[in-house]
Coordinates of C-alpha atoms and ligand atoms in Angstrom, one line a residue:
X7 CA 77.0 73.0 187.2
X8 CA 77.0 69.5 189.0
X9 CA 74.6 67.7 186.1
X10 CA 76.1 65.8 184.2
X11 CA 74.6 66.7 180.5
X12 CA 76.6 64.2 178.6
X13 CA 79.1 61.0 179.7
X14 CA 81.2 59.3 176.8
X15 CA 82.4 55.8 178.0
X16 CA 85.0 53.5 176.5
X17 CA 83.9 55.3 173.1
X18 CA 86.2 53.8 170.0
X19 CA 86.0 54.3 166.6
X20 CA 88.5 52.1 164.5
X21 CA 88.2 52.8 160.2
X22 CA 88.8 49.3 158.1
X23 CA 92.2 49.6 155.9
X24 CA 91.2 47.5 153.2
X25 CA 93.8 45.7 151.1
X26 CA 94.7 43.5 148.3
X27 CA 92.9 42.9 145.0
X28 CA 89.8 41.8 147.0
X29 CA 89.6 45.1 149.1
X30 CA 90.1 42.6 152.2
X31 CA 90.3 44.3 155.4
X32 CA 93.9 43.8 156.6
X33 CA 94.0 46.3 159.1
X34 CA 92.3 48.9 161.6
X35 CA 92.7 52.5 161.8
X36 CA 92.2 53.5 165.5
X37 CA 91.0 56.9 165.6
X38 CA 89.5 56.9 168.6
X39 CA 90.6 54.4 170.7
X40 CA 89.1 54.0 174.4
X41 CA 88.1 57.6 174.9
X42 CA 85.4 58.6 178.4
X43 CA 85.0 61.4 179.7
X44 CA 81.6 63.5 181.2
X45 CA 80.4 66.9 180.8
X46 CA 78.7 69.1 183.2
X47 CA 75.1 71.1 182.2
X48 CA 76.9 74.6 181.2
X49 CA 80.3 73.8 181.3
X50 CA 82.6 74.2 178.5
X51 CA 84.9 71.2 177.9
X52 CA 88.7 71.5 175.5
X53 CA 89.1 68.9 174.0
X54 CA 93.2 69.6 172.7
X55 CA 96.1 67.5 170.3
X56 CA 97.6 67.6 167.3
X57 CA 96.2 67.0 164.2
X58 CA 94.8 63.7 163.4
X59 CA 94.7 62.8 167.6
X60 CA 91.2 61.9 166.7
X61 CA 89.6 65.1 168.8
X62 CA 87.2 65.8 165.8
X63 CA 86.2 62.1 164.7
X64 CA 85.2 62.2 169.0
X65 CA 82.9 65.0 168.7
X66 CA 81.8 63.6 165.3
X67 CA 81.0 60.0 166.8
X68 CA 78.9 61.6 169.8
X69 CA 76.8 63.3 167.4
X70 CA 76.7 59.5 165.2
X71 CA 77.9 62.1 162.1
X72 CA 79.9 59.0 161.8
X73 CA 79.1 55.9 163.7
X74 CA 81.0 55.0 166.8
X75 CA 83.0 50.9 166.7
X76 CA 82.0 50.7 170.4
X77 CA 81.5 52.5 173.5
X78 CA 77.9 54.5 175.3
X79 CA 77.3 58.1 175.1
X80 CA 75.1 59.3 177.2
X81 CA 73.1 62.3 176.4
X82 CA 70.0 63.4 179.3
X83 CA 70.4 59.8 180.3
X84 CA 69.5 58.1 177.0
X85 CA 72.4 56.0 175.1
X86 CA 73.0 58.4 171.4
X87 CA 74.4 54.7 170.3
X88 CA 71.5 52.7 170.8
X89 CA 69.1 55.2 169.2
X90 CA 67.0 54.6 166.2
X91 CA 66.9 56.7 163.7
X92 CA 63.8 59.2 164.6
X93 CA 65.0 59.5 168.4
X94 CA 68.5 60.3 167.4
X95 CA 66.8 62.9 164.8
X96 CA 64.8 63.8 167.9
X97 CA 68.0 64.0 170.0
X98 CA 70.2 66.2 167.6
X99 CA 67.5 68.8 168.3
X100 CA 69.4 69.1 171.6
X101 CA 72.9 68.6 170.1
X102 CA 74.2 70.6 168.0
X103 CA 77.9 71.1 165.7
X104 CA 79.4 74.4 164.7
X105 CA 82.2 73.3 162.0
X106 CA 85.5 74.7 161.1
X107 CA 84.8 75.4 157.5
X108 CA 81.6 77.3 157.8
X109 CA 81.5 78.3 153.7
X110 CA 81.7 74.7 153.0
X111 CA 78.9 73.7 155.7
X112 CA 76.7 76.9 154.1
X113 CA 74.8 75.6 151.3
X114 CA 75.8 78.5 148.4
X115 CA 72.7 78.4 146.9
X116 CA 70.6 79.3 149.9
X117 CA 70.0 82.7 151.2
X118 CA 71.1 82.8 155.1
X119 CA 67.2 83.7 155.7
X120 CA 67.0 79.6 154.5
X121 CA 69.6 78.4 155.6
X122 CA 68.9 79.1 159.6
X123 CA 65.1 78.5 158.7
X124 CA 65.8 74.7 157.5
X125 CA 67.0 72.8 161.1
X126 CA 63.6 74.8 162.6
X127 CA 61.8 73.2 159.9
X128 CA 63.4 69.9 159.6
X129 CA 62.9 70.1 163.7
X130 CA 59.1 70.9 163.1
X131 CA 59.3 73.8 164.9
X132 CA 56.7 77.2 165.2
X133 CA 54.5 78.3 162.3
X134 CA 56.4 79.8 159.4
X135 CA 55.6 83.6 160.8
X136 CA 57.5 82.4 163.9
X137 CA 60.5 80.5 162.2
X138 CA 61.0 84.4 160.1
X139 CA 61.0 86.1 163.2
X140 CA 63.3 83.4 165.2
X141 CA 65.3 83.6 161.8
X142 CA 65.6 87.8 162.8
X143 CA 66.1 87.1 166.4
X144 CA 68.8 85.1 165.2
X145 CA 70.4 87.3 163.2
X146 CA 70.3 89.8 165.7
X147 CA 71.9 87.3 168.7
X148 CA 75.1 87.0 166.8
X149 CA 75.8 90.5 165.5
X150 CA 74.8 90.4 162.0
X151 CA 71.6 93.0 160.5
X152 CA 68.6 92.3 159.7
X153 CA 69.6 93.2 156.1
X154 CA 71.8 90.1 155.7
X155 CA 68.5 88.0 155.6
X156 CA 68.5 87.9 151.6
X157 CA 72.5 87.3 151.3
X158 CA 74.0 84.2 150.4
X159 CA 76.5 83.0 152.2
X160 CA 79.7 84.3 149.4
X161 CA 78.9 87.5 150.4
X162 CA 80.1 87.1 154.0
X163 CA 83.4 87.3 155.3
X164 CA 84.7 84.1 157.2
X165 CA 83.9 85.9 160.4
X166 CA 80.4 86.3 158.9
X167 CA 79.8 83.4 157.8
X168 CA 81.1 81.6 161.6
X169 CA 78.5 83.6 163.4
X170 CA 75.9 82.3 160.5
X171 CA 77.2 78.5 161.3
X172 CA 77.0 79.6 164.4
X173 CA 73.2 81.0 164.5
X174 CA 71.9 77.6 162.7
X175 CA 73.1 75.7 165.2
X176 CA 71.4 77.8 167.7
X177 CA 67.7 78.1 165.8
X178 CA 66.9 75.0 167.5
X179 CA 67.3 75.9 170.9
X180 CA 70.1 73.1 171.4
X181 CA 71.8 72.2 175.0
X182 CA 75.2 71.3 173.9
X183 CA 76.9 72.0 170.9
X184 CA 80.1 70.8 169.9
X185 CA 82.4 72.9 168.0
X186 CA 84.9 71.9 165.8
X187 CA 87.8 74.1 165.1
X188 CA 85.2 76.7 164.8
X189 CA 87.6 80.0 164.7
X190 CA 91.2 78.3 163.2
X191 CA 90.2 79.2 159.4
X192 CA 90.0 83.0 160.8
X193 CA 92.3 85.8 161.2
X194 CA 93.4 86.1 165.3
X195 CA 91.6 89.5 165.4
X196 CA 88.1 87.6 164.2
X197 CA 89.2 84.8 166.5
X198 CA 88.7 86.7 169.7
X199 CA 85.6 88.4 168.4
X200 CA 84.0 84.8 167.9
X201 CA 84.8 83.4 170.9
X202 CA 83.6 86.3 173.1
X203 CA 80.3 85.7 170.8
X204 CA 80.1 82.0 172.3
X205 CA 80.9 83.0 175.1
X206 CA 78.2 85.7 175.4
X207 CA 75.6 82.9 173.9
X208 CA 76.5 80.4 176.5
X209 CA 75.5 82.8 179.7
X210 CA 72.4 83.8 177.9
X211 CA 71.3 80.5 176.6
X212 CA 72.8 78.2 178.9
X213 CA 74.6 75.9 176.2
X214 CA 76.8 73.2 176.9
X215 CA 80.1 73.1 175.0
X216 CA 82.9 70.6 173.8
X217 CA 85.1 73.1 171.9
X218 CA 87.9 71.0 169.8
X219 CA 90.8 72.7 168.5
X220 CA 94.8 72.6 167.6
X221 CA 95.7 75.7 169.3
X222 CA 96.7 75.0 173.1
X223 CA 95.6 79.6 173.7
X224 CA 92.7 79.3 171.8
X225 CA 91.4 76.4 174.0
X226 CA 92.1 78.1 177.4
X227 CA 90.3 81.1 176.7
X228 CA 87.2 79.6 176.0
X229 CA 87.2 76.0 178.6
X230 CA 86.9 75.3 182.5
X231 CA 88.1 71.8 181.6
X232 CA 90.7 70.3 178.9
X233 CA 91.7 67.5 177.5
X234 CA 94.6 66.2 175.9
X235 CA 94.0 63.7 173.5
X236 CA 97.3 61.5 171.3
X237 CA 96.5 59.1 168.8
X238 CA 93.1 58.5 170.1
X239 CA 93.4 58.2 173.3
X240 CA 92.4 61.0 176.2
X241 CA 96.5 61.2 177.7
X242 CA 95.3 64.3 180.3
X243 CA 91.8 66.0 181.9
X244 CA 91.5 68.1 184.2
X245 CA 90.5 72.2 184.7
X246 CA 92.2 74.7 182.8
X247 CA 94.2 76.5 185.5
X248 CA 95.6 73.0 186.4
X249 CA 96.7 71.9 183.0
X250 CA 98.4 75.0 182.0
X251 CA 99.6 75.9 185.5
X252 CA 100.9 72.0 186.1
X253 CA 101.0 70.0 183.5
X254 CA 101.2 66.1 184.4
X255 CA 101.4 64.3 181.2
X256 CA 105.1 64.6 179.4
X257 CA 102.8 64.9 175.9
X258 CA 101.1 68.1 177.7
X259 CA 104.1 69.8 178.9
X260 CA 105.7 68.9 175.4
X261 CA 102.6 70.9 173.5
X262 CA 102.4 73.9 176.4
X263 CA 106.4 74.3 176.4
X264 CA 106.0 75.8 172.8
X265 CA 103.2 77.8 173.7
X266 CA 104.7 81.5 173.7
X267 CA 104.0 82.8 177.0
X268 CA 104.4 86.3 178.2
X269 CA 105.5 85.9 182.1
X270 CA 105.8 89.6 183.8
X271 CA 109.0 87.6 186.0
X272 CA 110.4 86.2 182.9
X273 CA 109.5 82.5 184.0
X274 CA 109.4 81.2 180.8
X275 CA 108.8 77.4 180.1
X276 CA 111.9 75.2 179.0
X277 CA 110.8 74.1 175.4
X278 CA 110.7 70.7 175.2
X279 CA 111.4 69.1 171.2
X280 CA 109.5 66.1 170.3
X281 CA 111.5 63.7 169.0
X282 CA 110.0 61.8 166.0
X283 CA 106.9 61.8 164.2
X284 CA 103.2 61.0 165.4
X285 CA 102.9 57.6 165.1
X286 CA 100.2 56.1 162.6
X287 CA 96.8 55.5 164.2
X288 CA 97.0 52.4 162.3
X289 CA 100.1 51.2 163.4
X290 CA 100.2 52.4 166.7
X291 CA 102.6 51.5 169.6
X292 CA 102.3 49.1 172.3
X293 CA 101.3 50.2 176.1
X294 CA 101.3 53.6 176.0
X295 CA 101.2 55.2 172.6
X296 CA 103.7 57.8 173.4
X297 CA 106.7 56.2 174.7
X298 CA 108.3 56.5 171.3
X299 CA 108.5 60.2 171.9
X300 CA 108.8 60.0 175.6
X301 CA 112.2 60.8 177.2
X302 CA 110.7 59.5 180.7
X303 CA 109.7 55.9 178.9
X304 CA 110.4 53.0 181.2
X305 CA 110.4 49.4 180.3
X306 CA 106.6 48.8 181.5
X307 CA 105.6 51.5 179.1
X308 CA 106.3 49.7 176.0
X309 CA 104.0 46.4 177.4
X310 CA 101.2 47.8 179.2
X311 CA 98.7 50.6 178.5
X312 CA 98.3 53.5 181.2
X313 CA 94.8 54.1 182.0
X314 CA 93.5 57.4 182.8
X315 CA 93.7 57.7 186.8
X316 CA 92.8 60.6 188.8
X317 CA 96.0 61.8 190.6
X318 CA 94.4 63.9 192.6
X319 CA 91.4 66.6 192.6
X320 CA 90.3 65.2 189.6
X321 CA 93.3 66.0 188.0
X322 CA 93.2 62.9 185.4
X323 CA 96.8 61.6 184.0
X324 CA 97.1 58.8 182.0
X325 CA 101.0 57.6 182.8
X326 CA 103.3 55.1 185.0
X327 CA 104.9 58.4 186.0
X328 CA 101.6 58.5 188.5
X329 CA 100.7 55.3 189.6
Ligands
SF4_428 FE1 106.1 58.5 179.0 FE2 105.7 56.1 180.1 FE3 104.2 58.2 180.8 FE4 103.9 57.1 178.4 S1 103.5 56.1 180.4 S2 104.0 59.3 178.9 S3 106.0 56.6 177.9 S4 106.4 57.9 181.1

């Protein structure tokens, strides 16, 4: 568990606002702004924050779905960034993404027998005997019959159809996949059910994960390590037990104080309101981002930027409060 599979430094990704008659760019949208972290060969790493924190546009700009302003990710010790085009196509082999909507990722006009088939073909990979039997295997590895070969994807339930998003990304034997919001378009009871799945997949096939979600529960049942992420920026990191036991950063403990817990001594969190709005990525604040919310905001918080420091057993906190 000590490799490092994949290290994201200083990764950025900033959208043009364009503006005026001439569609001038007159401003940037920071949506990921100055975001590193690394992680380990068969670990599984949260990445957490409220909508539009820029958690999916991360795992989006590791993959180049969307290409990254600045910044290195390192995947197996090549830079993803400065790939061309047939060694990134080589390298998505090895990284894969389950996505939240899994109807809309389906193609509807393609049995699921097709459907996990195409990456193995695209990939080049076995004859087309041994792509049909993978395609069984498949089927088999996340819980669905044999039968379902011939279905399209409309006739699958949204827990269905998950575990089918799910088996395409695993036809190509990948190392790490990155999943985004894969279980928050499902009922809770189909929630658990995929997760334990993942879970189950990643002992047996040794995967990698970055999971990226909203919901702070959903998150700690599935990581060893979480991060907080607010307006684009990576605020906390550190292991599971330490975020939700100790919570450093005043955004965390703001987002795990309304977290229903059920505490057999009744030690229940103080909730802690937000004041305000999220911010605009475009617009957003000076120093740190979140000292318009903050009620521990000091005067050097509105001038200078805290950087993401280790307070102590890699416990990572980006805020004066620590330094
Ligand atoms: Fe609050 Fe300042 Fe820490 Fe930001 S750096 S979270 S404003 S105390």
């Amino acid at each position: 568990m000590d490799q490092q599979l994949l290290t994201v430094n200083h990764l950025k990704k900033y959208f043009p606002i364009k503006g005026g008659i001439l569609g001038r760019e007159v401003g940037q949208c920071k949506a990921v702004d100055d975001v590193s972290f690394s992680v380990k060969k068969g670990e599984t790493l949260g990445l957490v924050g409220e909508s539009g924190c820029g958690k999916s546009t991360t795992g989006r700009a590791i993959l180049r779905l969307i290409e990254p302003t600045a910044g290195q990710v390192m995947f197996q010790g090549k830079d993803v960034t400065q790939m061309t085009d047939d060694q990134l196509r080589r390298a998505r082999r090895d990284m894969q993404m389950v996505f939240q909507d899994p109807f809309a990722s389906l193609n509807p006009r393609h049995s699921v027998g097709r459907i996990l088939e195409e990456p193995m073909i695209v990939h080049q990979i076995g004859s087309s005997k041994e792509r049909k039997e993978r395609v069984m295997h498949l089927l088999d590895v996340v819980g669905l019959d044999a039968s379902h070969v011939r279905r399209y994807p409309h006739q699958f339930s949204g827990g269905q159809r998950q575990r089918i998003g799910i088996a395409r990304a695993l036809a190509v034997h990948p190392q790490l996949i990155i999943a985004d919001e894969p279980v928050s378009a499902l009922d809770v009871s189909v929630q658990s059910q995929v997760l334990n799945l993942m879970q189950d997949l990643q002992k047996e096939f040794d995967l990698t994960y970055i999971f990226i979600a909203h919901d702070l529960g959903v998150v700690k049942h599935i990581s060893d390590r979480v991060g907080v992420m607010y307006l684009g920026r990576l605020v906390e990191l550190t292991n599971k037990d330490k975020l939700y036991d100790n919570p450093k950063h005043p955004y965390t403990q703001a987002l795990l104080s309304a977290v229903p817990t059920i505490d057999p001594d009744g030690d229940r969190r103080e909730r802690i309101i937000l004041q305000g709005d999220v911010p605009s990525p475009a617009n957003a604040p000076a120093g740190c981002a979140f000292h318009t919310r903050c009620s521990h905001a000091m005067e050097i918080c509105r001038a200078v930027r805290p950087a993401l420091q280790d307070t102590g057993s890699e416990h990572f906190v980006a805020c004066h409060l620590y330094n």
